[in-house]
Amino acid sequence: MLFRLLLLFLVGLSACSKSPEIDNATMLDGDQIFDPSLYNPAQFLVSVAITNPTAEQKNTPVVIAVHGYSATTFEWDEFRTYCNAKANVLISQVLLGGHGRTYEDFKNSSWEDWQEPIMTEYNALRAKGYTNINFAGSSTACPLVMDLIKKGKIGDNGMKHIFLIDPIVVPSDKLLTLIGLIGPMIGYLETTMTTAEEGHWYHFRPQETFDQLLNLTVKSRKDLQEGYNLPAGIGMKVYKSIKDPTADAVSAVLIYKGLKNSNGSNIDIEMIDSELHVVTRLDGRDNITQHDRDTQTHVFDDMYMILIQ
């Protein structure tokens, strides 16, 4: 996981600047590149795209697809393409609060800020009468959605299915737990990415956002240890990579044990033979194999069949 790179910063700490040099022309961190959902929300949000839904559209499955930490709506583009080809499923790609904007916007955001647009779209869909609302979250989006379940903010009035892709409850790299000590000294973490990924993920991750990520995962673990109910009549499917470099596989175990099945609800865990974090996003990555593509197709097929049954 990227947190292992923190060790390298400890070696050259004295030379580390707390203000990154941002290339505005290529990096999401700058003031020129923003997530496209901010320019044209109608292409990403069902609540905006369909002003007056028909009775048929109100009954059509709508998936609120939510990306992970430091990412953007790009993370769910492939699932949207898949569903558009299949038809019968609508996709709302939600941009987390504080994401898809400048480095300073990201730096100053809390995990509660990240969560807010999820509820905004959910409430907007409910207000328009949609009766088949579903969630698909990847990585950090998963504890954000689970927190909404814990607080009773989602679940009734049209909720059907929740899909969690590699939920991060327990990080694979335990260095995240040291961020409170290391973070103020380094200021930020620079990450590497492919040319195709540049502009869709933050090149620099401020230590303040790691603090927020740590707070969120700690809260999620505590909530699951105490236990709380999955809303009645809702199905949850967790897809968890066995060799995930970011989210420890025990995350799936904690979810299965911590979320209690209520009347008519169901929790299903599927361990995926993959070494990738979030196999539902392959575009832009290097060294993708046919096995990775087959795995992605399997997950998409499975989600789609659950949605339309």
XYZ file of C-alpha atoms in Angstrom:
309
model
C 0.000 0.000 0.000
C 1.041 3.590 -0.545
C 1.553 4.116 3.196
C 4.719 2.038 3.059
C 6.305 4.911 1.221
C 6.136 6.880 4.442
C 9.259 5.044 5.527
C 11.154 6.648 2.682
C 10.089 10.060 3.886
C 11.419 9.353 7.344
C 14.870 8.805 5.864
C 14.978 12.180 4.129
C 12.675 14.055 6.427
C 14.810 17.165 6.739
C 14.624 17.731 2.989
C 10.861 17.271 2.779
C 8.785 20.347 1.941
C 5.314 20.645 3.407
C 4.110 22.536 0.329
C 4.103 20.327 -2.786
C 5.070 21.647 -6.197
C 1.900 21.149 -8.204
C 1.781 20.980 -11.995
C -1.526 22.681 -12.740
C -1.580 21.402 -16.316
C -1.462 17.689 -15.454
C -2.370 17.167 -11.797
C -5.788 16.978 -10.214
C -4.240 18.837 -7.266
C -4.003 22.089 -9.247
C -6.548 24.726 -10.199
C -7.120 23.723 -13.828
C -8.210 20.067 -13.764
C -11.434 19.192 -11.949
C -13.680 16.165 -11.915
C -16.043 16.377 -14.924
C -19.076 15.828 -12.704
C -18.545 19.371 -11.418
C -18.807 20.761 -14.954
C -21.718 18.648 -16.132
C -23.549 16.900 -13.286
C -26.297 15.745 -15.647
C -23.866 13.237 -17.160
C -23.200 11.698 -13.767
C -26.225 12.090 -11.494
C -29.585 10.527 -12.277
C -31.335 13.082 -10.072
C -30.050 15.863 -12.345
C -30.204 14.041 -15.685
C -33.872 13.032 -15.412
C -35.964 16.019 -14.474
C -39.360 14.289 -14.434
C -38.911 10.504 -14.221
C -41.611 8.305 -15.653
C -43.265 5.550 -13.619
C -41.022 3.025 -15.365
C -37.876 4.998 -14.577
C -38.902 5.322 -10.922
C -38.984 1.535 -10.686
C -35.710 1.029 -12.569
C -32.701 0.093 -10.400
C -30.546 3.151 -9.688
C -27.026 2.548 -8.385
C -25.349 5.323 -6.421
C -21.719 4.466 -7.251
C -19.194 6.017 -4.884
C -15.405 6.088 -5.295
C -12.655 5.831 -2.690
C -10.142 8.051 -0.945
C -8.197 10.481 -3.188
C -10.006 9.205 -6.310
C -12.788 10.646 -8.479
C -15.875 9.511 -10.378
C -13.471 7.949 -12.914
C -13.282 4.924 -10.618
C -16.787 3.811 -11.654
C -16.647 4.689 -15.367
C -16.219 1.059 -16.400
C -19.306 -0.070 -14.503
C -21.319 2.732 -16.080
C -20.164 1.629 -19.539
C -21.091 -1.955 -18.696
C -24.577 -1.005 -17.471
C -25.211 1.315 -20.417
C -24.567 -1.613 -22.749
C -26.915 -3.858 -20.778
C -29.633 -1.237 -20.166
C -32.266 -1.541 -17.406
C -29.949 -0.019 -14.759
C -29.265 3.669 -14.054
C -25.959 4.872 -12.567
C -25.342 7.913 -10.386
C -21.605 8.514 -10.017
C -21.182 10.556 -6.870
C -18.080 12.671 -6.278
C -17.036 12.631 -2.629
C -16.939 16.002 -0.913
C -13.529 17.690 -0.980
C -12.457 15.473 -3.889
C -11.983 16.260 -7.568
C -10.949 19.817 -6.777
C -7.742 21.546 -5.652
C -5.152 20.226 -3.228
C -6.300 22.781 -0.652
C -9.927 21.697 -0.998
C -8.865 18.115 -0.393
C -6.577 19.061 2.487
C -9.296 20.994 4.310
C -12.033 18.372 3.964
C -13.248 16.031 6.708
C -14.574 12.520 6.232
C -18.020 13.915 7.014
C -17.516 16.283 4.068
C -16.600 13.301 1.901
C -19.844 11.609 2.934
C -22.257 14.489 2.358
C -22.791 14.144 -1.442
C -23.833 10.507 -0.960
C -26.800 11.604 1.149
C -27.525 14.502 -1.187
C -28.026 12.189 -4.162
C -29.920 9.599 -2.111
C -32.344 12.226 -0.842
C -32.739 13.745 -4.309
C -33.648 10.356 -5.788
C -36.132 9.661 -3.011
C -37.694 13.078 -3.508
C -38.290 12.233 -7.169
C -39.995 8.976 -6.282
C -37.377 6.350 -7.157
C -38.272 3.063 -5.489
C -35.246 0.889 -6.324
C -32.168 2.686 -4.972
C -28.890 0.794 -4.554
C -25.356 1.602 -3.415
C -22.011 0.480 -4.841
C -19.023 1.688 -2.878
C -15.323 1.044 -3.376
C -12.679 1.159 -0.656
C -13.216 4.226 1.563
C -16.741 4.699 0.223
C -17.677 1.497 2.058
C -17.200 2.741 5.641
C -18.864 6.006 4.597
C -21.963 4.092 3.470
C -21.866 1.797 6.514
C -21.795 4.851 8.764
C -25.008 6.047 7.128
C -26.543 2.648 7.859
C -25.417 2.857 11.475
C -26.999 6.302 11.823
C -30.237 5.119 10.233
C -30.019 7.648 7.414
C -30.415 5.121 4.602
C -32.243 1.859 4.358
C -35.989 2.256 4.014
C -38.158 3.908 1.395
C -36.729 2.299 -1.722
C -33.353 0.827 -0.705
C -32.692 -2.597 -2.242
C -29.031 -3.648 -2.447
C -25.646 -2.485 -1.179
C -22.443 -3.601 -2.907
C -19.097 -3.104 -1.154
C -15.915 -3.473 -3.213
C -12.762 -4.025 -1.119
C -14.046 -2.155 1.930
C -11.253 -0.624 3.995
C -12.065 -1.274 7.637
C -8.636 -2.638 8.533
C -5.785 -1.256 6.373
C -3.290 -3.760 4.986
C -0.434 -1.402 5.814
C -0.411 -0.696 9.546
C 1.656 2.472 9.057
C -1.629 4.333 8.728
C -1.952 4.049 12.499
C 1.254 6.091 12.856
C 0.024 9.001 10.778
C -0.677 11.090 13.872
C 3.041 10.962 14.692
C 4.549 11.004 11.214
C 2.027 13.188 9.386
C 2.855 16.582 10.885
C 6.536 16.010 10.079
C 6.084 15.141 6.399
C 3.093 17.333 5.526
C 2.006 15.249 2.544
C 2.720 12.047 0.648
C 3.611 12.004 -3.039
C 2.365 8.987 -4.942
C 3.196 7.494 -8.303
C 0.622 6.771 -10.959
C 0.400 6.022 -14.649
C -0.023 8.749 -17.241
C -3.607 7.611 -17.759
C -4.340 7.898 -14.032
C -2.902 11.397 -13.721
C -5.689 13.913 -13.404
C -8.091 11.375 -11.883
C -6.334 10.866 -8.543
C -4.526 13.251 -6.260
C -0.811 13.189 -6.899
C -0.190 14.552 -3.403
C -2.119 13.328 -0.360
C -2.055 15.764 2.601
C -1.418 14.284 6.024
C -4.676 15.886 7.204
C -6.601 13.589 4.840
C -4.778 10.552 6.216
C -5.890 11.683 9.675
C -9.467 11.707 8.417
C -9.089 8.284 6.799
C -7.693 6.873 10.039
C -10.527 8.400 12.068
C -13.091 6.908 9.692
C -11.629 3.391 9.746
C -11.260 3.424 13.536
C -14.896 4.492 13.903
C -16.002 1.823 11.453
C -14.195 -0.905 13.422
C -15.689 0.255 16.718
C -19.183 0.353 15.250
C -18.823 -3.156 13.849
C -17.447 -4.473 17.132
C -20.532 -3.104 18.890
C -22.754 -4.451 16.112
C -25.708 -2.845 14.351
C -28.516 -3.943 12.072
C -28.584 -4.036 8.317
C -31.945 -2.464 7.403
C -34.769 -4.947 6.935
C -35.259 -6.274 3.436
C -31.904 -5.073 2.091
C -29.258 -7.335 0.586
C -25.532 -6.652 0.989
C -22.846 -8.229 -1.161
C -19.173 -7.749 -0.291
C -16.494 -8.490 -2.898
C -13.107 -8.741 -1.203
C -9.749 -9.283 -2.900
C -7.750 -11.975 -1.100
C -4.369 -10.283 -1.617
C -5.429 -6.664 -1.368
C -2.437 -4.336 -0.771
C -4.689 -1.620 0.688
C -7.584 -3.185 2.626
C -6.889 -6.217 4.804
C -9.084 -9.238 4.065
C -10.156 -9.285 7.717
C -12.269 -6.225 6.840
C -14.802 -8.575 5.232
C -14.879 -10.758 8.351
C -15.572 -7.780 10.593
C -18.415 -6.642 8.343
C -19.974 -10.104 8.292
C -19.796 -10.437 12.065
C -20.676 -6.845 12.928
C -23.670 -6.213 10.683
C -26.667 -8.083 12.008
C -29.208 -9.563 9.662
C -32.613 -8.088 10.374
C -35.937 -9.273 9.001
C -35.529 -10.145 5.332
C -31.985 -8.790 5.026
C -29.015 -10.780 3.807
C -25.212 -10.386 3.864
C -23.072 -12.273 1.350
C -19.270 -12.239 1.284
C -17.352 -13.300 -1.830
C -13.571 -13.546 -1.606
C -12.056 -12.645 -4.974
C -8.919 -14.284 -6.374
C -7.167 -11.000 -7.047
C -4.113 -9.030 -5.971
C -5.674 -5.696 -6.944
C -7.403 -3.183 -4.745
C -10.785 -2.471 -6.364
C -10.773 -4.775 -9.388
C -13.881 -2.977 -10.653
C -11.469 -0.295 -11.919
C -8.860 -1.473 -14.418
C -8.583 1.468 -16.822
C -5.303 3.328 -16.517
C -3.507 0.592 -14.605
C -0.318 -1.094 -15.781
C 0.170 -4.847 -16.101
C -3.495 -5.809 -16.205
C -3.953 -9.497 -16.994
C -6.752 -11.421 -18.672
C -7.509 -12.908 -15.264
C -8.076 -9.380 -13.925
C -10.466 -8.619 -16.768
C -12.323 -11.894 -16.293
C -12.630 -11.158 -12.579
C -14.013 -7.690 -13.257
C -16.545 -9.104 -15.715
C -17.606 -11.706 -13.154
C -18.207 -9.035 -10.497
C -20.111 -6.798 -12.932
C -22.235 -9.717 -14.159
C -23.007 -10.735 -10.602
C -23.971 -7.220 -9.533
C -26.143 -6.751 -12.595
C -28.019 -10.017 -12.068
C -28.690 -9.109 -8.442
C -29.993 -5.699 -9.500
C -32.447 -6.921 -12.120
C -33.765 -10.044 -10.389
